[in-house]
Coordinates of C-alpha atoms and ligand atoms in Angstrom, one line a residue:
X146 CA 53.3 103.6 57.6
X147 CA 52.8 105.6 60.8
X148 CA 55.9 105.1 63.2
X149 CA 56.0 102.9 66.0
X150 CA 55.1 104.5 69.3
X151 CA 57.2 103.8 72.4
X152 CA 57.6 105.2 75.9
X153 CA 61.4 105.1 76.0
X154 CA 63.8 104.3 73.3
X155 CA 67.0 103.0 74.0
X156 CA 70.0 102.9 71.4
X157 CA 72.8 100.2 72.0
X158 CA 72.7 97.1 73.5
X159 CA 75.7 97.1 75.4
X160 CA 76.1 97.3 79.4
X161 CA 74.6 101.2 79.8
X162 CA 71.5 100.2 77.7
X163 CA 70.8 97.1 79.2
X164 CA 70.5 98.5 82.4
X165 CA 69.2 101.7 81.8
X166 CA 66.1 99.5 80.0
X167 CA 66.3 97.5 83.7
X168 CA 65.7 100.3 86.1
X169 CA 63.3 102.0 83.5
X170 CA 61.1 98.8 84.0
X171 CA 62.0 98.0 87.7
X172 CA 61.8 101.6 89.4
X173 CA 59.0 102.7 86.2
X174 CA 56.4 100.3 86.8
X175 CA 54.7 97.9 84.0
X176 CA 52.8 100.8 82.0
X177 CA 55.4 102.3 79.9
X178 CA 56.7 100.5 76.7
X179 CA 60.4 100.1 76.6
X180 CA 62.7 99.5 73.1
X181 CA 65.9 98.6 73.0
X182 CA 68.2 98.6 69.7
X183 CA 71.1 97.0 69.8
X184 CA 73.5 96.3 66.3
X185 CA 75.1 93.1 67.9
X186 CA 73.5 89.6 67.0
X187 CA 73.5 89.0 70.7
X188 CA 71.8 90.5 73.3
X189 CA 73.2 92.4 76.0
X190 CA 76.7 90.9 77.9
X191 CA 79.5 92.2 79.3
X192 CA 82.6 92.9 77.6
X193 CA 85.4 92.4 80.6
X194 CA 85.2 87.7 80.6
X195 CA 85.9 88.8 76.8
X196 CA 89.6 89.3 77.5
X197 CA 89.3 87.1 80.6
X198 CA 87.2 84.1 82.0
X199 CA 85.6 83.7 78.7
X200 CA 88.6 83.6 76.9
X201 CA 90.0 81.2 78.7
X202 CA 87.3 78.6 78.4
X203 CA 86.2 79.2 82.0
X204 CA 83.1 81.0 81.7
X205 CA 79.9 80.3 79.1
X206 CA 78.0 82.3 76.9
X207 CA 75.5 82.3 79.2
X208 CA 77.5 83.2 82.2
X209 CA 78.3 87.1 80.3
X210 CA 74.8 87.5 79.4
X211 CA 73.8 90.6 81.0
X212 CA 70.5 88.7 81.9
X213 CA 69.3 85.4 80.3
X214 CA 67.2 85.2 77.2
X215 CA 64.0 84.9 78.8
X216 CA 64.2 87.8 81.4
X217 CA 63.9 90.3 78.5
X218 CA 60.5 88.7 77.9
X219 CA 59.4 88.7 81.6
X220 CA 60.3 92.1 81.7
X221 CA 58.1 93.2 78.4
X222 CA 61.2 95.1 77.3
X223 CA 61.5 94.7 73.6
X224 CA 65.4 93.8 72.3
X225 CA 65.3 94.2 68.4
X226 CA 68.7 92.8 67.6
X227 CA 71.2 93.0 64.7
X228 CA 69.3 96.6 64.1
X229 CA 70.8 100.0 64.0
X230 CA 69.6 103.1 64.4
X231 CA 70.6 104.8 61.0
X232 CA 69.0 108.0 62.0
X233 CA 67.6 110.5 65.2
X234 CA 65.8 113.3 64.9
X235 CA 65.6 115.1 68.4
X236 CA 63.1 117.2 67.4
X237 CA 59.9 115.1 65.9
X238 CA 61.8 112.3 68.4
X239 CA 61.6 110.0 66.0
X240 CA 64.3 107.3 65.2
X241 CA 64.7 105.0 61.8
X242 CA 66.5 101.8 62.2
X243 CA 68.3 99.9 59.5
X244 CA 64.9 97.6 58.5
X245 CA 63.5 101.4 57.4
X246 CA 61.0 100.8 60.5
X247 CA 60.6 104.5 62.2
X248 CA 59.6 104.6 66.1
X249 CA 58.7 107.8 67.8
X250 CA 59.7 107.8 71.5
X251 CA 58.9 109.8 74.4
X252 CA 62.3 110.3 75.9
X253 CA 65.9 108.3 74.5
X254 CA 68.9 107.1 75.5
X255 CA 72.0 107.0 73.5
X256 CA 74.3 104.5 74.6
X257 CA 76.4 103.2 71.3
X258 CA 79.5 102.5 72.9
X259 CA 82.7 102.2 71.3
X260 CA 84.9 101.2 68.5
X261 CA 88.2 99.8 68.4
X262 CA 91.5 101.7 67.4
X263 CA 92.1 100.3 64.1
X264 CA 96.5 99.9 62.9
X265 CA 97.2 101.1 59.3
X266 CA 100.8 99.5 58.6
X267 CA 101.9 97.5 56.1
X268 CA 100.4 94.0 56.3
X269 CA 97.7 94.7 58.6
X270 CA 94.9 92.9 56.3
X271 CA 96.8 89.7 57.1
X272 CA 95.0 86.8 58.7
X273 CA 95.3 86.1 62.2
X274 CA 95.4 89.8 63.2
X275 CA 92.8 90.2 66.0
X276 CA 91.1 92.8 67.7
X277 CA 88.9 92.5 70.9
X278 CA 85.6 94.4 71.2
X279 CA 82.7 91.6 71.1
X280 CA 82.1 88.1 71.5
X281 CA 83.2 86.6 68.1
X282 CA 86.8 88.8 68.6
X283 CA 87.2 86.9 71.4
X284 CA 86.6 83.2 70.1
X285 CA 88.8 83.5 67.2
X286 CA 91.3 84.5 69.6
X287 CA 90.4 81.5 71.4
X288 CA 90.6 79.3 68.4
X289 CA 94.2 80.9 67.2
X290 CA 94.9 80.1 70.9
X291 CA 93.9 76.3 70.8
X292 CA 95.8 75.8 67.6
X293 CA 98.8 78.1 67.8
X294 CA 101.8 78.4 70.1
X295 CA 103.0 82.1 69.8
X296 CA 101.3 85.3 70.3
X297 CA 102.1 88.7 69.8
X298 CA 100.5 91.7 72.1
X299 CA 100.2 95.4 70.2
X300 CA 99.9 97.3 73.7
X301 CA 100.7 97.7 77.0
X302 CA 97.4 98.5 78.7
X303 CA 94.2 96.6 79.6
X304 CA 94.0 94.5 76.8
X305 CA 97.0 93.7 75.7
X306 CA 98.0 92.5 79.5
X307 CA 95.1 90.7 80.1
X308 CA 95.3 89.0 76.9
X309 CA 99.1 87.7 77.3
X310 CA 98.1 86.9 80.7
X311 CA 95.0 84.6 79.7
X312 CA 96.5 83.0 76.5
X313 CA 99.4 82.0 78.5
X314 CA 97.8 80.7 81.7
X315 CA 95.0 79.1 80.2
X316 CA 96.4 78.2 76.4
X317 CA 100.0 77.6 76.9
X318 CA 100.6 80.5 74.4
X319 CA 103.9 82.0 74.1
X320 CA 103.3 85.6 74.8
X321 CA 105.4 88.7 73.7
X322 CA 104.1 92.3 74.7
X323 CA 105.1 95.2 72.2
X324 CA 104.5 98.6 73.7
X325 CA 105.2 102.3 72.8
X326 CA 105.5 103.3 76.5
X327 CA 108.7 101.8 79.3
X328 CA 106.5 100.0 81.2
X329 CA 103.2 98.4 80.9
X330 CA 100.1 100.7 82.2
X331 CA 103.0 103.3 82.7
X332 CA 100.2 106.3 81.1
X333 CA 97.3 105.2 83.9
X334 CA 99.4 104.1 86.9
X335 CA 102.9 105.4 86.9
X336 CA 106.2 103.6 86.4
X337 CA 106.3 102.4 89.8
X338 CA 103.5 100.7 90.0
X339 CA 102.9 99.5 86.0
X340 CA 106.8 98.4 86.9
X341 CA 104.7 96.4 89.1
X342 CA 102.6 94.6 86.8
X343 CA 105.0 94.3 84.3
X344 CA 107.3 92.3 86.6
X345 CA 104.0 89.8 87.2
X346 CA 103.6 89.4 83.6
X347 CA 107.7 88.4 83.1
X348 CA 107.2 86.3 86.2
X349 CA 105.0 83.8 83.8
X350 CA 107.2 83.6 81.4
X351 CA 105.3 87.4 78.8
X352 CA 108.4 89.1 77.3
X353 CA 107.5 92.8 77.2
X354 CA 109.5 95.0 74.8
X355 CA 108.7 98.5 76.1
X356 CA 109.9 102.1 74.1
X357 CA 108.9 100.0 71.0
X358 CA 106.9 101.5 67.7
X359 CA 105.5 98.5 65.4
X360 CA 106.5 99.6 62.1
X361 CA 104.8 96.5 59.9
X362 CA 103.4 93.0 59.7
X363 CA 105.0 90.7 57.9
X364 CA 103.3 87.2 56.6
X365 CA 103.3 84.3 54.3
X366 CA 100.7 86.1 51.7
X367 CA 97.7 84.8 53.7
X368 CA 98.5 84.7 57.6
X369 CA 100.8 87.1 59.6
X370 CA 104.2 85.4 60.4
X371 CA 106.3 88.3 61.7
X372 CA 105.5 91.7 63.9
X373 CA 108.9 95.1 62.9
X374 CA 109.3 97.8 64.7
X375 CA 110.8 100.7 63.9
X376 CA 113.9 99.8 65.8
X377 CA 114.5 96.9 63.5
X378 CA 113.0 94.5 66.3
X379 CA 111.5 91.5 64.4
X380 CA 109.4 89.0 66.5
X381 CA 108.2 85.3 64.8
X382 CA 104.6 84.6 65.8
X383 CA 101.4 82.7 64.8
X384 CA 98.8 85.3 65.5
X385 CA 98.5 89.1 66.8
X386 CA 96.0 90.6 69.1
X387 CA 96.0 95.0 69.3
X388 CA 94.7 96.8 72.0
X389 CA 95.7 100.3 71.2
X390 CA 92.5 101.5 72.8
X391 CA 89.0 102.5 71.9
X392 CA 87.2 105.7 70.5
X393 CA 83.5 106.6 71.4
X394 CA 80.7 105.7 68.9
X395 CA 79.2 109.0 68.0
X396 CA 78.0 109.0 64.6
X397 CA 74.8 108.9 65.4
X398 CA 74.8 111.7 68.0
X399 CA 76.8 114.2 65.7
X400 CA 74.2 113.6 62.5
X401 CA 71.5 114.2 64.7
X402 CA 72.8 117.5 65.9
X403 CA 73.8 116.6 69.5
X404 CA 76.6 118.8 70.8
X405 CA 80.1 117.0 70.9
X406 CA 82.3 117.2 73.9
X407 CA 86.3 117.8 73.9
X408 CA 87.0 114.5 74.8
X409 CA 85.0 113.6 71.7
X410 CA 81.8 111.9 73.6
X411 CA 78.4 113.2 73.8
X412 CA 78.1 116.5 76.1
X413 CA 75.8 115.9 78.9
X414 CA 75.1 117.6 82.0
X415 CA 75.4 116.3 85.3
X416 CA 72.2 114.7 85.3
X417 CA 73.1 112.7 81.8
X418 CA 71.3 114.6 79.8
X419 CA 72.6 115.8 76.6
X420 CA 72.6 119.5 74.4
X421 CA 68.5 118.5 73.6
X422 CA 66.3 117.7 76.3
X423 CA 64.8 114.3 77.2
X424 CA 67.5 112.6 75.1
X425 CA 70.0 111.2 77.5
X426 CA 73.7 109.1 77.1
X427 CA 75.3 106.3 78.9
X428 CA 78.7 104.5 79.3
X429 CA 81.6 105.0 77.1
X430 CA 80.1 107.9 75.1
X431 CA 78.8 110.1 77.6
X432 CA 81.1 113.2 78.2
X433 CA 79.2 114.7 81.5
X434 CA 80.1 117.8 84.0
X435 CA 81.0 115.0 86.9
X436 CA 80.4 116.9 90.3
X437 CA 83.0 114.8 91.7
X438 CA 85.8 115.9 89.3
X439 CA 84.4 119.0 88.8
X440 CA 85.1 118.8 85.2
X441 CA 83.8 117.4 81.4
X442 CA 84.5 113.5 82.5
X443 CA 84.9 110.7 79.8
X444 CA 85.1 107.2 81.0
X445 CA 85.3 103.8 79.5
X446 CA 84.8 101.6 82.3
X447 CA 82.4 98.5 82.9
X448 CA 81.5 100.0 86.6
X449 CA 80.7 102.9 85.1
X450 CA 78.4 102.0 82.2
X451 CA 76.3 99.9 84.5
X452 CA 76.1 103.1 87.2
X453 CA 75.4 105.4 84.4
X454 CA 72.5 103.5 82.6
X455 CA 71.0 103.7 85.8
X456 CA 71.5 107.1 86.7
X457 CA 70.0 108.3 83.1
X458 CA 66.7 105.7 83.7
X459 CA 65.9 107.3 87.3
X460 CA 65.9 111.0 85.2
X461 CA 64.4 109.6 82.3
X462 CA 61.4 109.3 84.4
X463 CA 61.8 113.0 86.2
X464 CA 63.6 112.2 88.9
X465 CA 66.6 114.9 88.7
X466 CA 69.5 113.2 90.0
X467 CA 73.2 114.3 89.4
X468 CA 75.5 111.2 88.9
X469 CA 78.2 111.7 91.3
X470 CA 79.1 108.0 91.9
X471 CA 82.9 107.7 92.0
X472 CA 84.6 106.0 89.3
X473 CA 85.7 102.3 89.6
X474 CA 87.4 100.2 87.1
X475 CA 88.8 96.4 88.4
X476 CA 91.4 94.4 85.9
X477 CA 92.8 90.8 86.2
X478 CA 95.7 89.4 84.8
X479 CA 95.0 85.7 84.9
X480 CA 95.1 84.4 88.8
X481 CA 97.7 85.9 89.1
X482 CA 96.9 89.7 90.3
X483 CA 93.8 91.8 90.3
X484 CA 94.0 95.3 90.8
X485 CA 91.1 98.0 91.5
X486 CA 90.8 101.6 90.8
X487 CA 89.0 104.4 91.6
X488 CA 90.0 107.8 89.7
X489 CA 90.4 108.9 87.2
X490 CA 93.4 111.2 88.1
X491 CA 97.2 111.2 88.3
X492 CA 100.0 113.1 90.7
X493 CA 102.7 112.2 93.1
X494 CA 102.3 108.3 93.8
X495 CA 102.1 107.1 97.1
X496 CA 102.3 103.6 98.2
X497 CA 100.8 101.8 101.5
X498 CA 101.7 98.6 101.5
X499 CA 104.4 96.3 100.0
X500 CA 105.0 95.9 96.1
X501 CA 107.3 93.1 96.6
X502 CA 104.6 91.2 98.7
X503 CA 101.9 92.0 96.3
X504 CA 99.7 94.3 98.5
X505 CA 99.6 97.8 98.4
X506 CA 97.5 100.8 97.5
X507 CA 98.9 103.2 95.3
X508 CA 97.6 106.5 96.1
X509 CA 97.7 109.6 94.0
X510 CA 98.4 112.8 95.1
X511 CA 98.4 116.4 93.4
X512 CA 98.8 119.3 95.6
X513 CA 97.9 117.1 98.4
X514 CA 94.2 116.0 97.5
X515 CA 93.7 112.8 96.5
X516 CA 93.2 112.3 92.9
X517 CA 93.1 108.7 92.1
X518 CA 94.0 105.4 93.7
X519 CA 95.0 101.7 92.9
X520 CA 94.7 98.8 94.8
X521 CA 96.1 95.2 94.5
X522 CA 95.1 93.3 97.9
X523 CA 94.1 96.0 99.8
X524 CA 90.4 96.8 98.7
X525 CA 89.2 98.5 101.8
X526 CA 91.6 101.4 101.4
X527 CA 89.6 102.6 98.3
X528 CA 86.4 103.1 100.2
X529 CA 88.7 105.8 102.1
X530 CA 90.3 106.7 98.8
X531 CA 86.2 106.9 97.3
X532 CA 86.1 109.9 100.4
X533 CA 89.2 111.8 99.9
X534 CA 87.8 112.0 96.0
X535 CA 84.7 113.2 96.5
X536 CA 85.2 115.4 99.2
X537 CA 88.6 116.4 98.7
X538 CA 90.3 117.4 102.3
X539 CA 94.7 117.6 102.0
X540 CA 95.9 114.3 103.5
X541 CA 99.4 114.0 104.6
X542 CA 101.5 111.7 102.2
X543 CA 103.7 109.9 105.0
X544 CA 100.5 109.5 107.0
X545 CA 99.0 107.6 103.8
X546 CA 101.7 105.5 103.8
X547 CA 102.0 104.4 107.4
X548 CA 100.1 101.4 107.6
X549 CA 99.5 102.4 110.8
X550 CA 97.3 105.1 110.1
X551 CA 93.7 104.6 110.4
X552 CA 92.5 106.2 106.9
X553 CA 89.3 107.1 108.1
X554 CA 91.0 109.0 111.1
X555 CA 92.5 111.4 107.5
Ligands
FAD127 C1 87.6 92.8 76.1 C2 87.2 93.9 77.0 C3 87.5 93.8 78.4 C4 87.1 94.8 79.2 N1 87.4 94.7 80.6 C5 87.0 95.6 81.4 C6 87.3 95.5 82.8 O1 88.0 94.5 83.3 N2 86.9 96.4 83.7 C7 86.2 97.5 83.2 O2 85.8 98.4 84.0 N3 85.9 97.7 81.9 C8 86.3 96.8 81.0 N4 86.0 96.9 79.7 C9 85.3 98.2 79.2 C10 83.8 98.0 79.4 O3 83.4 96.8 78.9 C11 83.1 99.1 78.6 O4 83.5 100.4 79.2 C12 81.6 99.0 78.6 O5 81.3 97.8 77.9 C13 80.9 100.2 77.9 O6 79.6 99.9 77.8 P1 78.6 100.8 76.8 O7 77.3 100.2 77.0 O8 78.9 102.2 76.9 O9 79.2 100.4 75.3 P2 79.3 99.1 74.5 O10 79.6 97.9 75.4 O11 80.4 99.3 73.5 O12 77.9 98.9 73.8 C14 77.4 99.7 72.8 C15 76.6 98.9 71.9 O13 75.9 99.8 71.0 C16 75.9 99.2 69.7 N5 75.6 100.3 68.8 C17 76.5 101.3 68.3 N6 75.9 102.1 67.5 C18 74.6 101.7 67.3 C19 73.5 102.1 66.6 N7 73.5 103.2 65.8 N8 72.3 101.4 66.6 C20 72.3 100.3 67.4 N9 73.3 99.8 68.2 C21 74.4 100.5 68.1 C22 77.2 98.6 69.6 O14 77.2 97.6 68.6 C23 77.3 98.0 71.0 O15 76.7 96.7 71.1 C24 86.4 96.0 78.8 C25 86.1 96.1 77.4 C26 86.5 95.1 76.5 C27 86.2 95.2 75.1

């Protein structure tokens, strides 16, 4: 059977595709035929109300939908669903999917995502061991939750907080944290400021147990019962979520010959596009020469997806752009703090603002340029902090500090 024909193929249902297929159809006109490929049985959502609103019962299905059911139609953009593409040949630019159905495309984006770190200890087959990625991860948390009263967290970062804080502001779940580094988020923010979140989380009641290696699971022969670590800490529970972080999706790109970057994502240039020409990557897999950082860049950020997929549609129809947005992340624990970020960096910490109050911008500092910065409260600083990133000028520490400094006066 001849191959289906298509203007633009894109590979991964997840945030980058979706809206890379958006602006392809919004700034592209009608004309062009548009595919998209995703391996999920839904289509496109976001992933952040997974560990959040939509855990904790407060947001729908429909409310993470990327766009409702019917827009996908209006647009004529064609979503095949629970299909993969099993193999890309950048050459002929043709692509089979997992129905054996081949579809030759004009230009491509690749845009597979991530996968989750996986724990290989004793007992980790047990039931009730989670992991968060998709939808269904996060409703059979949610059922755990609505039937069980004790949780245990593998991790200290993004998932593992956020998790604690939703099961145990929304479920009533008792919540324990158990966490190689001191402090929670200690890697991304510094001790000061994870101390920070850490002390939120204890407020309500999470006991984190930081400088702790899990060594096994222990369970009743069906369901998990116990989390060890190494330091002979045992911890009763009914159920175990791990977020021990992601690695990028890029099966795909390495069998099809695509050059592979040293933070293991697909090598792009500036402009998105990767080692062969008119096939282009998005979000969590796309390793690209930032102009802002002036380096290979790998991020796995919502904020960043979205920008991405439509930084790769505008040059997927010729328009030659480098994508030198900022990076931005946001992260809530419950109601009870959100922080922003723009980065990603580290150095000297500087606060502006009060910790103990609960509004402050954290503001990092290497060789006096502005590498990073955090905010809880205080979202205005990081438009200044967006500035002194891209356009790097030395700014005084104590200056930064003083809230009586006009940042944009820096
Ligand atoms: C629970 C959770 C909470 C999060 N919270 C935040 C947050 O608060 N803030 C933030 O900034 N970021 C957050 N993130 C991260 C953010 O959601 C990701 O960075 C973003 O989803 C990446 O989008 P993506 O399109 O690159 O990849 P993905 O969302 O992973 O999508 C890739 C898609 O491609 C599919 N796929 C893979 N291979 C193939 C193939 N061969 N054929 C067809 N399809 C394929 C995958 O099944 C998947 O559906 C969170 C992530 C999770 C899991």
């Amino acid at each position: 059977m001849a191959p289906r024909d298509v203007d633009y193929l894109v590979i991964g249902g997840g945030l980058a595709g979706a809206n890379c297929a958006r602006w392809l159809r919004e700034e592209g006109g009608l004309e062009h035929s548009i595919l998209l490929v995703g391996r999920e049985p839904d289509r496109p959502y976001n992933r952040p109300p997974l560990s959040k609103g939509y855990l904790q019962g407060k947001e729908s299905k429909e409310e993470v939908l990327f766009r409702p059911d019917e827009w996908w139609d209006d647009q004529r953009i064609d979503v095949l669903s629970r299909t993969s593409v099993m193999k890309l040949d950048p050459r002929a630019k043709v692509a089979t999917l997992s129905d054996k159905e081949e579809i030759s495309f004009g230009s491509a984006l690749l845009a597979t995502g991530s996968n989750v770190r996986r724990l290989r200890v004793d007992g980790c087959d047990l039931d009730g061991i989670h992991y968060l990625r998709a939808f269904g991860n996060s409703e059979a948390i949610r059922a755990d939750a609505e039937q069980h009263g004790r949780a245990v967290l593998i991790g200290g970062s993004y998932i593992g907080c956020e998790v604690a804080a939703s099961l145990t502001a929304a479920h009533g779940v008792d919540c324990e944290i158990v966490m190689l580094e001191d402090v929670t988020f200690e890697p991304l923010f510094g001790k000061e400021v994870g101390g920070f979140f850490q002390g939120v989380l204890e407020e309500h009641g999470i006991k984190v147990h930081g400088g702790e290696e899990l060594e096994r699971f222990e369970g009743d022969g069906e369901r998990v019962t116990k989390v060890v670590t190494k330091s002979g800490l045992e911890i009763e529970c009914d159920f175990v979520v791990v977020g021990i972080g992601v690695t990028p999706e890029v099966t795909l790109a390495k069998a099809a010959g695509l050059e592979i970057g040293e933070r293991g994502g697909v090598r792009c240039n500036a402009g998105l596009e990767t080692s062969h020409p008119t096939i282009y990557a998005a979000g969590d897999i796309c390793e690209y020469d930032s102009p802002v950082h002036g380096r290979p860049t790998r991020i796995e950020h919502w904020d960043v997806a979205f920008n991405q997929g439509k930084t790769a549609a505008f040059n997927m129809l010729g328009r030659g752009l480098e994508h030198n947005v900022v990076p931005y992340f946001f992260s809530d624990l419950a109601d009870w703090a959100s922080m922003e970020y723009v980065g990603p960096g580290s150095g000297d910490t500087v606060i502006r603002g009060s910790l103990e109050d609960g509004e402050f911008a954290a503001f990092y500092l290497d060789d006096g340029q502005v590498k990073a910065a955090l905010s809880v409260g205080r979202s205005d600083d990081l438009d200044a902090a967006r500035r002194f990133i891209s356009e790097k000028p030395k700014v005084d520490g104590a200056a930064l500090a003083d809230l009586g400094t006009d940042l944009d006066s820096l």
